[in-house]
PDB file of C-alpha atoms and ligand atoms in Angstrom:
ATOM      1  CA  MET G   9      15.326 -21.870 -24.073  1.00 56.00           C
ATOM      2  CA  ILE G  10      14.774 -18.744 -21.925  1.00 63.00           C
ATOM      3  CA  GLN G  11      16.476 -19.128 -18.540  1.00 72.00           C
ATOM      4  CA  ASP G  12      14.526 -18.678 -15.308  1.00 74.00           C
ATOM      5  CA  ASN G  13      15.426 -15.439 -13.584  1.00 83.00           C
ATOM      6  CA  LEU G  14      13.981 -13.646 -10.555  1.00 89.00           C
ATOM      7  CA  PHE G  15      11.128 -12.153 -12.560  1.00 92.00           C
ATOM      8  CA  ASN G  16      10.070 -14.873 -14.995  1.00 93.00           C
ATOM      9  CA  TYR G  17      10.687 -17.749 -12.539  1.00 93.00           C
ATOM     10  CA  LYS G  18       8.496 -20.760 -13.546  1.00 93.00           C
ATOM     11  CA  LYS G  19       6.586 -18.703 -16.146  1.00 94.00           C
ATOM     12  CA  PHE G  20       5.878 -15.817 -13.750  1.00 96.00           C
ATOM     13  CA  VAL G  21       4.092 -18.110 -11.291  1.00 97.00           C
ATOM     14  CA  PHE G  22       4.511 -15.748  -8.322  1.00 98.00           C
ATOM     15  CA  LEU G  23       3.553 -12.679 -10.357  1.00 98.00           C
ATOM     16  CA  LYS G  24       0.302 -14.495 -11.202  1.00 98.00           C
ATOM     17  CA  TRP G  25      -0.350 -15.328  -7.529  1.00 98.00           C
ATOM     18  CA  ALA G  26       0.429 -11.748  -6.507  1.00 98.00           C
ATOM     19  CA  LEU G  27      -1.907 -10.335  -9.182  1.00 98.00           C
ATOM     20  CA  LEU G  28      -4.656 -12.758  -8.169  1.00 98.00           C
ATOM     21  CA  LEU G  29      -4.318 -11.742  -4.521  1.00 98.00           C
ATOM     22  CA  THR G  30      -4.331  -8.046  -5.457  1.00 98.00           C
ATOM     23  CA  LEU G  31      -7.371  -8.367  -7.730  1.00 98.00           C
ATOM     24  CA  VAL G  32      -9.441 -10.521  -5.342  1.00 98.00           C
ATOM     25  CA  SER G  33      -8.653  -8.166  -2.413  1.00 98.00           C
ATOM     26  CA  SER G  34      -9.485  -5.067  -4.486  1.00 97.00           C
ATOM     27  CA  PHE G  35     -12.782  -6.454  -5.806  1.00 96.00           C
ATOM     28  CA  ALA G  36     -13.781  -7.651  -2.328  1.00 96.00           C
ATOM     29  CA  TYR G  37     -13.027  -4.167  -0.986  1.00 95.00           C
ATOM     30  CA  LEU G  38     -14.973  -2.432  -3.752  1.00 94.00           C
ATOM     31  CA  PHE G  39     -18.051  -4.636  -3.429  1.00 92.00           C
ATOM     32  CA  ASP G  40     -18.012  -4.925   0.368  1.00 88.00           C
ATOM     33  CA  GLN G  41     -20.617  -2.711   2.002  1.00 82.00           C
ATOM     34  CA  PRO G  42     -19.838  -2.694   5.715  1.00 75.00           C
ATOM     35  CA  ARG G  43     -22.328  -1.079   8.127  1.00 70.00           C
ATOM     36  CA  ILE G  44     -19.451   0.909   9.631  1.00 69.00           C
ATOM     37  CA  ASN G  45     -16.651   2.786   7.773  1.00 73.00           C
ATOM     38  CA  ALA G  46     -14.278   0.365   6.060  1.00 68.00           C
ATOM     39  CA  ASN G  47     -11.444  -0.482   8.469  1.00 71.00           C
ATOM     40  CA  GLY G  48      -9.556  -3.434   9.954  1.00 70.00           C
ATOM     41  CA  GLY G  49     -12.547  -4.351  12.129  1.00 76.00           C
ATOM     42  CA  THR G  50     -15.036  -5.508   9.449  1.00 88.00           C
ATOM     43  CA  TRP G  51     -15.149  -9.166   8.341  1.00 91.00           C
ATOM     44  CA  LEU G  52     -13.184  -8.190   5.230  1.00 94.00           C
ATOM     45  CA  GLY G  53     -10.816  -6.143   7.411  1.00 94.00           C
ATOM     46  CA  TYR G  54     -10.108  -9.219   9.562  1.00 95.00           C
ATOM     47  CA  THR G  55      -9.647 -11.426   6.506  1.00 96.00           C
ATOM     48  CA  LEU G  56      -7.210  -9.022   4.830  1.00 97.00           C
ATOM     49  CA  GLY G  57      -5.448  -8.459   8.172  1.00 97.00           C
ATOM     50  CA  THR G  58      -4.951 -12.194   8.648  1.00 97.00           C
ATOM     51  CA  ILE G  59      -3.641 -12.619   5.096  1.00 98.00           C
ATOM     52  CA  GLY G  60      -1.331  -9.606   5.584  1.00 98.00           C
ATOM     53  CA  ALA G  61       0.020 -10.869   8.930  1.00 98.00           C
ATOM     54  CA  LEU G  62       0.665 -14.348   7.487  1.00 98.00           C
ATOM     55  CA  LEU G  63       2.397 -12.772   4.504  1.00 98.00           C
ATOM     56  CA  ILE G  64       4.625 -10.700   6.810  1.00 98.00           C
ATOM     57  CA  LEU G  65       5.602 -13.801   8.826  1.00 98.00           C
ATOM     58  CA  TRP G  66       6.338 -15.712   5.640  1.00 98.00           C
ATOM     59  CA  LEU G  67       8.349 -12.812   4.132  1.00 98.00           C
ATOM     60  CA  MET G  68      10.432 -12.705   7.312  1.00 97.00           C
ATOM     61  CA  TRP G  69      10.922 -16.453   7.234  1.00 96.00           C
ATOM     62  CA  PHE G  70      12.977 -15.857   4.091  1.00 96.00           C
ATOM     63  CA  GLY G  71      15.869 -14.657   6.299  1.00 94.00           C
ATOM     64  CA  VAL G  72      15.875 -18.095   7.964  1.00 93.00           C
ATOM     65  CA  ARG G  73      15.345 -20.023   4.720  1.00 90.00           C
ATOM     66  CA  LYS G  74      18.252 -18.173   3.095  1.00 88.00           C
ATOM     67  CA  ARG G  75      20.614 -19.628   5.683  1.00 88.00           C
ATOM     68  CA  GLN G  76      19.332 -23.220   5.527  1.00 84.00           C
ATOM     69  CA  TYR G  77      21.802 -24.451   2.947  1.00 74.00           C
ATOM     70  CA  ALA G  78      20.700 -28.097   3.218  1.00 73.00           C
ATOM     71  CA  ASN G  79      16.973 -27.344   2.820  1.00 70.00           C
ATOM     72  CA  GLU G  80      15.683 -28.412  -0.589  1.00 67.00           C
ATOM     73  CA  SER G  81      12.124 -27.030  -0.455  1.00 63.00           C
ATOM     74  CA  GLY G  82      12.176 -24.814  -3.559  1.00 68.00           C
ATOM     75  CA  ASN G  83      15.356 -23.171  -4.756  1.00 86.00           C
ATOM     76  CA  LEU G  84      16.521 -19.808  -3.503  1.00 89.00           C
ATOM     77  CA  ARG G  85      15.797 -18.033  -6.788  1.00 90.00           C
ATOM     78  CA  GLY G  86      12.166 -19.142  -6.496  1.00 93.00           C
ATOM     79  CA  TRP G  87      12.052 -17.894  -2.911  1.00 95.00           C
ATOM     80  CA  VAL G  88      13.433 -14.473  -3.881  1.00 95.00           C
ATOM     81  CA  SER G  89      10.976 -14.243  -6.801  1.00 96.00           C
ATOM     82  CA  ALA G  90       8.040 -15.071  -4.488  1.00 97.00           C
ATOM     83  CA  HIS G  91       9.413 -12.683  -1.846  1.00 98.00           C
ATOM     84  CA  ILE G  92       9.449  -9.803  -4.343  1.00 98.00           C
ATOM     85  CA  TYR G  93       6.021 -10.324  -5.949  1.00 98.00           C
ATOM     86  CA  LEU G  94       4.114 -11.272  -2.794  1.00 98.00           C
ATOM     87  CA  GLY G  95       5.957  -8.537  -0.872  1.00 98.00           C
ATOM     88  CA  LEU G  96       4.655  -6.002  -3.392  1.00 98.00           C
ATOM     89  CA  ALA G  97       1.120  -7.464  -3.231  1.00 98.00           C
ATOM     90  CA  LEU G  98       1.270  -6.965   0.541  1.00 98.00           C
ATOM     91  CA  SER G  99       1.209  -3.183  -0.015  1.00 98.00           C
ATOM     92  CA  VAL G 100      -2.284  -3.502  -1.535  1.00 98.00           C
ATOM     93  CA  VAL G 101      -3.535  -5.994   1.083  1.00 98.00           C
ATOM     94  CA  ALA G 102      -2.245  -3.852   3.981  1.00 98.00           C
ATOM     95  CA  THR G 103      -3.662  -0.609   2.515  1.00 97.00           C
ATOM     96  CA  LEU G 104      -7.108  -2.151   1.984  1.00 97.00           C
ATOM     97  CA  HIS G 105      -6.963  -3.717   5.457  1.00 96.00           C
ATOM     98  CA  SER G 106      -6.386  -0.254   6.934  1.00 94.00           C
ATOM     99  CA  GLY G 107      -9.416   1.069   5.013  1.00 92.00           C
ATOM    100  CA  PHE G 108      -7.280   4.177   4.383  1.00 94.00           C
ATOM    101  CA  GLN G 109      -7.689   5.166   8.053  1.00 92.00           C
ATOM    102  CA  ILE G 110      -4.296   6.458   9.107  1.00 92.00           C
ATOM    103  CA  GLY G 111      -3.631   8.221  12.410  1.00 93.00           C
ATOM    104  CA  TRP G 112      -1.104   8.550  15.228  1.00 95.00           C
ATOM    105  CA  ASN G 113      -1.542   5.085  16.752  1.00 94.00           C
ATOM    106  CA  ILE G 114       0.087   1.652  16.928  1.00 94.00           C
ATOM    107  CA  HIS G 115      -2.109   0.321  14.078  1.00 95.00           C
ATOM    108  CA  SER G 116      -0.866   2.975  11.698  1.00 96.00           C
ATOM    109  CA  LEU G 117       2.709   2.454  12.906  1.00 98.00           C
ATOM    110  CA  ALA G 118       2.462  -1.172  11.772  1.00 98.00           C
ATOM    111  CA  TYR G 119       1.107   0.022   8.422  1.00 98.00           C
ATOM    112  CA  VAL G 120       3.807   2.675   7.949  1.00 98.00           C
ATOM    113  CA  LEU G 121       6.540   0.146   8.800  1.00 98.00           C
ATOM    114  CA  THR G 122       5.018  -2.324   6.306  1.00 98.00           C
ATOM    115  CA  ILE G 123       5.158   0.246   3.517  1.00 98.00           C
ATOM    116  CA  ALA G 124       8.654   1.377   4.580  1.00 98.00           C
ATOM    117  CA  THR G 125       9.944  -2.222   4.545  1.00 98.00           C
ATOM    118  CA  ILE G 126       8.415  -2.781   1.111  1.00 98.00           C
ATOM    119  CA  GLY G 127       9.919   0.530  -0.060  1.00 98.00           C
ATOM    120  CA  THR G 128      13.403  -0.460   1.081  1.00 98.00           C
ATOM    121  CA  GLY G 129      12.874  -3.832  -0.648  1.00 98.00           C
ATOM    122  CA  VAL G 130      12.230  -2.065  -3.960  1.00 98.00           C
ATOM    123  CA  TRP G 131      15.205   0.256  -3.350  1.00 97.00           C
ATOM    124  CA  GLY G 132      17.511  -2.689  -2.581  1.00 97.00           C
ATOM    125  CA  LEU G 133      16.272  -4.627  -5.566  1.00 96.00           C
ATOM    126  CA  THR G 134      17.908  -2.050  -7.834  1.00 95.00           C
ATOM    127  CA  PHE G 135      21.318  -2.981  -6.332  1.00 95.00           C
ATOM    128  CA  TYR G 136      20.509  -6.659  -5.960  1.00 93.00           C
ATOM    129  CA  LEU G 137      19.827  -6.990  -9.686  1.00 92.00           C
ATOM    130  CA  ARG G 138      22.887  -5.120 -10.957  1.00 92.00           C
ATOM    131  CA  PHE G 139      25.724  -5.537  -8.502  1.00 95.00           C
ATOM    132  CA  PRO G 140      26.398  -9.241  -7.757  1.00 90.00           C
ATOM    133  CA  LEU G 141      27.246 -10.037 -11.404  1.00 90.00           C
ATOM    134  CA  GLU G 142      29.331  -6.885 -11.868  1.00 93.00           C
ATOM    135  CA  MET G 143      31.120  -7.601  -8.570  1.00 92.00           C
ATOM    136  CA  SER G 144      32.348 -10.941  -9.877  1.00 88.00           C
ATOM    137  CA  GLN G 145      33.360  -9.392 -13.225  1.00 94.00           C
ATOM    138  CA  VAL G 146      35.083  -6.248 -11.995  1.00 96.00           C
ATOM    139  CA  LEU G 147      37.797  -8.245 -10.210  1.00 94.00           C
ATOM    140  CA  ASN G 148      38.273 -10.667 -13.138  1.00 92.00           C
ATOM    141  CA  ARG G 149      37.226 -13.613 -10.973  1.00 88.00           C
ATOM    142  CA  GLN G 150      39.832 -12.745  -8.339  1.00 93.00           C
ATOM    143  CA  SER G 151      39.215 -12.020  -4.679  1.00 95.00           C
ATOM    144  CA  PRO G 152      39.830  -8.500  -3.284  1.00 96.00           C
ATOM    145  CA  GLU G 153      42.687 -10.017  -1.232  1.00 97.00           C
ATOM    146  CA  GLN G 154      44.373 -11.198  -4.453  1.00 97.00           C
ATOM    147  CA  ILE G 155      44.141  -7.688  -5.939  1.00 97.00           C
ATOM    148  CA  VAL G 156      45.638  -6.237  -2.738  1.00 98.00           C
ATOM    149  CA  ALA G 157      48.508  -8.763  -3.014  1.00 98.00           C
ATOM    150  CA  GLN G 158      49.030  -7.625  -6.627  1.00 98.00           C
ATOM    151  CA  ILE G 159      49.311  -4.007  -5.456  1.00 98.00           C
ATOM    152  CA  GLU G 160      51.861  -5.033  -2.815  1.00 98.00           C
ATOM    153  CA  ASN G 161      53.976  -6.753  -5.503  1.00 98.00           C
ATOM    154  CA  LEU G 162      53.728  -3.705  -7.767  1.00 98.00           C
ATOM    155  CA  ASP G 163      54.822  -1.488  -4.872  1.00 98.00           C
ATOM    156  CA  ARG G 164      57.904  -3.625  -4.160  1.00 98.00           C
ATOM    157  CA  GLU G 165      58.815  -3.412  -7.851  1.00 98.00           C
ATOM    158  CA  ALA G 166      58.197   0.375  -7.916  1.00 98.00           C
ATOM    159  CA  THR G 167      60.499   0.952  -4.916  1.00 97.00           C
ATOM    160  CA  LYS G 168      63.334  -0.666  -6.869  1.00 96.00           C
ATOM    161  CA  LEU G 169      62.478   1.128 -10.126  1.00 95.00           C
ATOM    162  CA  ILE G 170      62.637   4.652  -8.662  1.00 94.00           C
ATOM    163  CA  LYS G 171      66.018   4.219  -6.943  1.00 92.00           C
ATOM    164  CA  ASN G 172      67.920   6.073  -9.665  1.00 84.00           C
ATOM    165  CA  SER G 173      65.216   8.400 -10.908  1.00 87.00           C
ATOM    166  CA  GLY G 174      65.066  12.161 -10.485  1.00 89.00           C
ATOM    167  CA  ASP G 175      63.383  14.064  -7.661  1.00 92.00           C
ATOM    168  CA  LEU G 176      60.097  14.764  -9.427  1.00 95.00           C
ATOM    169  CA  ILE G 177      59.441  11.110 -10.277  1.00 95.00           C
ATOM    170  CA  ALA G 178      60.726   9.794  -6.925  1.00 96.00           C
ATOM    171  CA  ARG G 179      58.381  12.132  -5.031  1.00 97.00           C
ATOM    172  CA  ALA G 180      55.349  11.416  -7.230  1.00 98.00           C
ATOM    173  CA  VAL G 181      55.802   7.649  -6.932  1.00 98.00           C
ATOM    174  CA  ALA G 182      56.589   7.798  -3.198  1.00 97.00           C
ATOM    175  CA  SER G 183      53.214   9.554  -2.596  1.00 98.00           C
ATOM    176  CA  SER G 184      51.526   7.074  -4.914  1.00 98.00           C
ATOM    177  CA  LEU G 185      52.826   4.165  -2.826  1.00 98.00           C
ATOM    178  CA  LYS G 186      51.098   5.664   0.211  1.00 97.00           C
ATOM    179  CA  GLN G 187      47.786   5.947  -1.643  1.00 98.00           C
ATOM    180  CA  GLY G 188      45.237   3.453  -0.312  1.00 97.00           C
ATOM    181  CA  VAL G 189      41.978   2.376  -1.916  1.00 97.00           C
ATOM    182  CA  PHE G 190      39.995   5.204  -0.245  1.00 97.00           C
ATOM    183  CA  ASN G 191      40.974   8.363   1.633  1.00 95.00           C
ATOM    184  CA  THR G 192      37.897   8.619   3.852  1.00 93.00           C
ATOM    185  CA  ARG G 193      35.078   6.258   4.841  1.00 89.00           C
ATOM    186  CA  GLY G 194      32.681   8.471   2.859  1.00 93.00           C
ATOM    187  CA  ASN G 195      34.572   7.642  -0.368  1.00 95.00           C
ATOM    188  CA  GLN G 196      33.072   4.152  -0.339  1.00 95.00           C
ATOM    189  CA  ARG G 197      29.608   5.676  -0.823  1.00 96.00           C
ATOM    190  CA  THR G 198      30.582   7.161  -4.175  1.00 95.00           C
ATOM    191  CA  GLY G 199      33.344   4.718  -5.128  1.00 95.00           C
ATOM    192  CA  LYS G 200      35.497   7.682  -6.156  1.00 93.00           C
ATOM    193  CA  ILE G 201      38.198   9.713  -4.459  1.00 95.00           C
ATOM    194  CA  LYS G 202      39.529  13.216  -4.991  1.00 93.00           C
ATOM    195  CA  ASN G 203      43.281  13.805  -5.402  1.00 94.00           C
ATOM    196  CA  CYS G 204      44.381  10.221  -6.000  1.00 98.00           C
ATOM    197  CA  ALA G 205      48.196  10.229  -5.654  1.00 98.00           C
ATOM    198  CA  THR G 206      48.545   7.237  -7.981  1.00 98.00           C
ATOM    199  CA  GLU G 207      46.542   9.014 -10.678  1.00 98.00           C
ATOM    200  CA  LYS G 208      48.783  12.071 -10.223  1.00 98.00           C
ATOM    201  CA  ALA G 209      51.903   9.875 -10.542  1.00 98.00           C
ATOM    202  CA  VAL G 210      50.537   8.368 -13.760  1.00 98.00           C
ATOM    203  CA  ASN G 211      49.899  11.858 -15.174  1.00 97.00           C
ATOM    204  CA  THR G 212      53.379  13.078 -14.179  1.00 97.00           C
ATOM    205  CA  LEU G 213      55.000   9.995 -15.715  1.00 97.00           C
ATOM    206  CA  GLN G 214      52.941  10.405 -18.885  1.00 95.00           C
ATOM    207  CA  ARG G 215      54.350  13.920 -19.293  1.00 94.00           C
ATOM    208  CA  GLU G 216      57.934  12.950 -18.433  1.00 93.00           C
ATOM    209  CA  ILE G 217      58.099   9.735 -20.457  1.00 92.00           C
ATOM    210  CA  THR G 218      58.375  11.738 -23.707  1.00 88.00           C
ATOM    211  CA  ARG G 219      61.744  13.004 -22.402  1.00 84.00           C
ATOM    212  CA  SER G 220      63.125   9.751 -21.056  1.00 80.00           C
ATOM    213  CA  ASP G 221      62.448   6.213 -22.306  1.00 79.00           C
ATOM    214  CA  SER G 222      63.836   4.774 -19.069  1.00 88.00           C
ATOM    215  CA  LEU G 223      60.548   5.675 -17.374  1.00 94.00           C
ATOM    216  CA  ALA G 224      58.578   3.090 -19.382  1.00 94.00           C
ATOM    217  CA  ASP G 225      58.708   0.400 -16.661  1.00 96.00           C
ATOM    218  CA  ILE G 226      57.703   2.624 -13.758  1.00 96.00           C
ATOM    219  CA  TYR G 227      54.952   4.140 -15.918  1.00 97.00           C
ATOM    220  CA  LYS G 228      53.573   0.664 -16.683  1.00 97.00           C
ATOM    221  CA  ASN G 229      53.822  -0.209 -12.989  1.00 98.00           C
ATOM    222  CA  GLN G 230      51.833   2.857 -11.926  1.00 98.00           C
ATOM    223  CA  VAL G 231      49.194   2.344 -14.620  1.00 98.00           C
ATOM    224  CA  GLN G 232      48.678  -1.199 -13.312  1.00 98.00           C
ATOM    225  CA  ARG G 233      48.509   0.092  -9.732  1.00 98.00           C
ATOM    226  CA  LEU G 234      45.871   2.649 -10.730  1.00 98.00           C
ATOM    227  CA  ARG G 235      43.828  -0.009 -12.562  1.00 98.00           C
ATOM    228  CA  ALA G 236      43.925  -2.290  -9.499  1.00 98.00           C
ATOM    229  CA  LEU G 237      42.868   0.581  -7.201  1.00 98.00           C
ATOM    230  CA  LYS G 238      39.963   1.424  -9.509  1.00 98.00           C
ATOM    231  CA  GLN G 239      38.841  -2.223  -9.534  1.00 97.00           C
ATOM    232  CA  LEU G 240      38.833  -2.289  -5.726  1.00 98.00           C
ATOM    233  CA  ARG G 241      37.065   1.074  -5.516  1.00 98.00           C
ATOM    234  CA  ARG G 242      34.220  -0.119  -7.744  1.00 97.00           C
ATOM    235  CA  TYR G 243      34.018  -3.458  -5.881  1.00 97.00           C
ATOM    236  CA  TYR G 244      33.865  -1.919  -2.407  1.00 97.00           C
ATOM    237  CA  TYR G 245      31.383   0.703  -3.621  1.00 97.00           C
ATOM    238  CA  MET G 246      28.972  -2.041  -4.737  1.00 97.00           C
ATOM    239  CA  ARG G 247      29.544  -4.062  -1.576  1.00 97.00           C
ATOM    240  CA  TYR G 248      28.799  -0.973   0.515  1.00 97.00           C
ATOM    241  CA  TRP G 249      25.371  -0.436  -1.079  1.00 97.00           C
ATOM    242  CA  LEU G 250      24.505  -4.154  -1.058  1.00 96.00           C
ATOM    243  CA  GLU G 251      25.235  -4.299   2.668  1.00 96.00           C
ATOM    244  CA  LEU G 252      23.679  -0.922   3.483  1.00 97.00           C
ATOM    245  CA  TRP G 253      20.237  -1.562   2.027  1.00 96.00           C
ATOM    246  CA  LEU G 254      19.944  -4.931   3.804  1.00 96.00           C
ATOM    247  CA  ALA G 255      21.088  -3.216   7.001  1.00 97.00           C
ATOM    248  CA  VAL G 256      17.987  -1.010   6.619  1.00 98.00           C
ATOM    249  CA  HIS G 257      15.537  -3.598   5.198  1.00 98.00           C
ATOM    250  CA  VAL G 258      16.105  -6.252   7.870  1.00 97.00           C
ATOM    251  CA  PRO G 259      15.920  -4.073  11.037  1.00 98.00           C
ATOM    252  CA  LEU G 260      12.823  -2.365   9.580  1.00 98.00           C
ATOM    253  CA  SER G 261      11.216  -5.772   9.068  1.00 98.00           C
ATOM    254  CA  PHE G 262      11.942  -6.660  12.734  1.00 98.00           C
ATOM    255  CA  GLY G 263      10.484  -3.301  13.811  1.00 98.00           C
ATOM    256  CA  LEU G 264       7.450  -4.174  11.715  1.00 98.00           C
ATOM    257  CA  LEU G 265       7.146  -7.577  13.408  1.00 98.00           C
ATOM    258  CA  ALA G 266       7.183  -5.913  16.844  1.00 98.00           C
ATOM    259  CA  ALA G 267       4.588  -3.323  15.747  1.00 98.00           C
ATOM    260  CA  LEU G 268       2.474  -6.086  14.195  1.00 98.00           C
ATOM    261  CA  ILE G 269       2.442  -8.059  17.465  1.00 98.00           C
ATOM    262  CA  ALA G 270       1.523  -4.888  19.404  1.00 97.00           C
ATOM    263  CA  HIS G 271      -1.189  -4.072  16.829  1.00 97.00           C
ATOM    264  CA  VAL G 272      -2.763  -7.549  17.002  1.00 96.00           C
ATOM    265  CA  LEU G 273      -2.546  -7.703  20.821  1.00 96.00           C
ATOM    266  CA  SER G 274      -4.113  -4.249  21.239  1.00 95.00           C
ATOM    267  CA  VAL G 275      -6.962  -5.188  18.879  1.00 91.00           C
ATOM    268  CA  PHE G 276      -7.796  -8.285  20.927  1.00 86.00           C
ATOM    269  CA  ILE G 277      -7.287  -6.620  24.315  1.00 88.00           C
ATOM    270  CA  TYR G 278      -9.647  -3.730  23.470  1.00 78.00           C
ATOM    271  CA  TRP G 279     -12.135  -5.895  21.562  1.00 64.00           C
TER     272      TRP G 279
HETATM  273  C1  HEM N 328       6.882  -6.255   4.580  1.00 83.56           C
HETATM  274  C2  HEM N 328       7.476  -6.801   3.560  1.00 83.56           C
HETATM  275  C3  HEM N 328       8.844  -7.423   3.615  1.00 83.56           C
HETATM  276  C4  HEM N 328       9.480  -8.048   4.664  1.00 83.56           C
HETATM  277  C5  HEM N 328       8.968  -8.288   6.073  1.00 83.56           C
HETATM  278  C6  HEM N 328      10.780  -8.463   4.164  1.00 83.56           C
HETATM  279  C7  HEM N 328      11.745  -9.114   4.903  1.00 83.56           C
HETATM  280  C8  HEM N 328      12.937  -9.570   4.430  1.00 83.56           C
HETATM  281  C9  HEM N 328      13.885 -10.362   5.158  1.00 83.56           C
HETATM  282  C10 HEM N 328      13.730 -10.794   6.626  1.00 83.56           C
HETATM  283  C11 HEM N 328      14.917 -10.639   4.327  1.00 83.56           C
HETATM  284  C12 HEM N 328      16.132 -11.506   4.633  1.00 83.56           C
HETATM  285  C13 HEM N 328      17.374 -10.696   4.756  1.00 83.56           C
HETATM  286  C14 HEM N 328      18.526 -11.470   5.307  1.00 83.56           C
HETATM  287  O1  HEM N 328      18.354 -12.093   6.334  1.00 83.56           O
HETATM  288  O2  HEM N 328      19.600 -11.407   4.704  1.00 83.56           O
HETATM  289  C15 HEM N 328      14.651  -9.994   3.066  1.00 83.56           C
HETATM  290  C16 HEM N 328      15.488 -10.038   1.966  1.00 83.56           C
HETATM  291  C17 HEM N 328      15.204  -9.445   0.770  1.00 83.56           C
HETATM  292  N1  HEM N 328      14.081  -8.715   0.436  1.00 83.56           N
HETATM  293 FE1  HEM N 328      12.519  -8.381   1.658  1.00 83.56          FE
HETATM  294  N2  HEM N 328      10.900  -8.081   2.847  1.00 83.56           N
HETATM  295  C18 HEM N 328       9.734  -7.457   2.467  1.00 83.56           C
HETATM  296  C19 HEM N 328       9.427  -6.934   1.232  1.00 83.56           C
HETATM  297  C20 HEM N 328      10.260  -6.936   0.149  1.00 83.56           C
HETATM  298  C21 HEM N 328       9.962  -6.376  -1.149  1.00 83.56           C
HETATM  299  C22 HEM N 328       8.630  -5.725  -1.544  1.00 83.56           C
HETATM  300  C23 HEM N 328      11.043  -6.567  -1.945  1.00 83.56           C
HETATM  301  C24 HEM N 328      11.295  -6.208  -3.387  1.00 83.56           C
HETATM  302  C25 HEM N 328      10.467  -5.601  -4.182  1.00 83.56           C
HETATM  303  C26 HEM N 328      12.050  -7.247  -1.142  1.00 83.56           C
HETATM  304  C27 HEM N 328      13.289  -7.614  -1.591  1.00 83.56           C
HETATM  305  C28 HEM N 328      14.192  -8.342  -0.875  1.00 83.56           C
HETATM  306  C29 HEM N 328      15.432  -8.822  -1.417  1.00 83.56           C
HETATM  307  C30 HEM N 328      15.951  -8.578  -2.842  1.00 83.56           C
HETATM  308  C31 HEM N 328      16.079  -9.515  -0.388  1.00 83.56           C
HETATM  309  C32 HEM N 328      17.471 -10.126  -0.409  1.00 83.56           C
HETATM  310  C33 HEM N 328      17.471 -11.482  -0.962  1.00 83.56           C
HETATM  311  C34 HEM N 328      18.819 -12.138  -0.778  1.00 83.56           C
HETATM  312  O3  HEM N 328      19.654 -11.610  -0.049  1.00 83.56           O
HETATM  313  O4  HEM N 328      19.014 -13.177  -1.381  1.00 83.56           O
HETATM  314  N3  HEM N 328      11.551  -7.444   0.126  1.00 83.56           N
HETATM  315  N4  HEM N 328      13.435  -9.347   3.152  1.00 83.56           N
END
């Protein structure tokens, strides 16, 4: 049996609703012959505007629904699926509502923020689909704190192992022990760092080990340290992007809500 995922949830039920909404709105727009230029002020404009505003309120409600752990009305996967498909359909409804009349005014600001919020939704979806599963796999079902504790144990062991080693190895490993997960905050954006001291120590040990078998333990220790650092780097890289896109999507959606209220109020005040 094929498992429900975000896209095929309940045999694509929300895709079907979104397509229906898009098609009905498009046909209504094509066959509507308003006496004035098509815009938000015709009967169809008001209808599409009302549907769009209700959709925006419902899409925002998802933030509340996500945090209601005891609520059983539909599961979260269904909510995300509906959020994605109906959120995309909103781009068509909002564009037709505007009648393609864009200018420097509060109405267009609401439209631009709608499209920007939808755009960030699509952008975030690319992380949302790939990262959560990889995040749980990359740490082998351990927490980041457990990996950090592993590194601390390795470092205690390494300090003992280098007591009697030569200068070259002692210096390389001493710098390695100071190497953190990232060197700068910017490193988290790429998940990679330049000049990793642990990587350098591994390379030095790899060269020296051919001359002295006694380096086998410290070499193994540093290889494990490097592997743990790489796991954490990948994990924090994914977490960074997962948090960043929501930190753009959510404030934009609140900006949109404010612009929507101003748009609706100004329409009724100047009616
Ligand atoms: C104007 C349209 C939209 C609005 C107002 C909106 C609003 C929101 C809000 C308020 C949240 C909850 C975030 C939180 O509290 O953590 C959210 C989450 C999300 N949105 Fe949107 N959104 C819109 C369109 C879209 C679109 C078109 C997509 C994808 C194509 C999308 C994808 C997502 C995803 C993947 C989440 C995160 C779900 C989760 O964390 O479980 N959104 N959106």
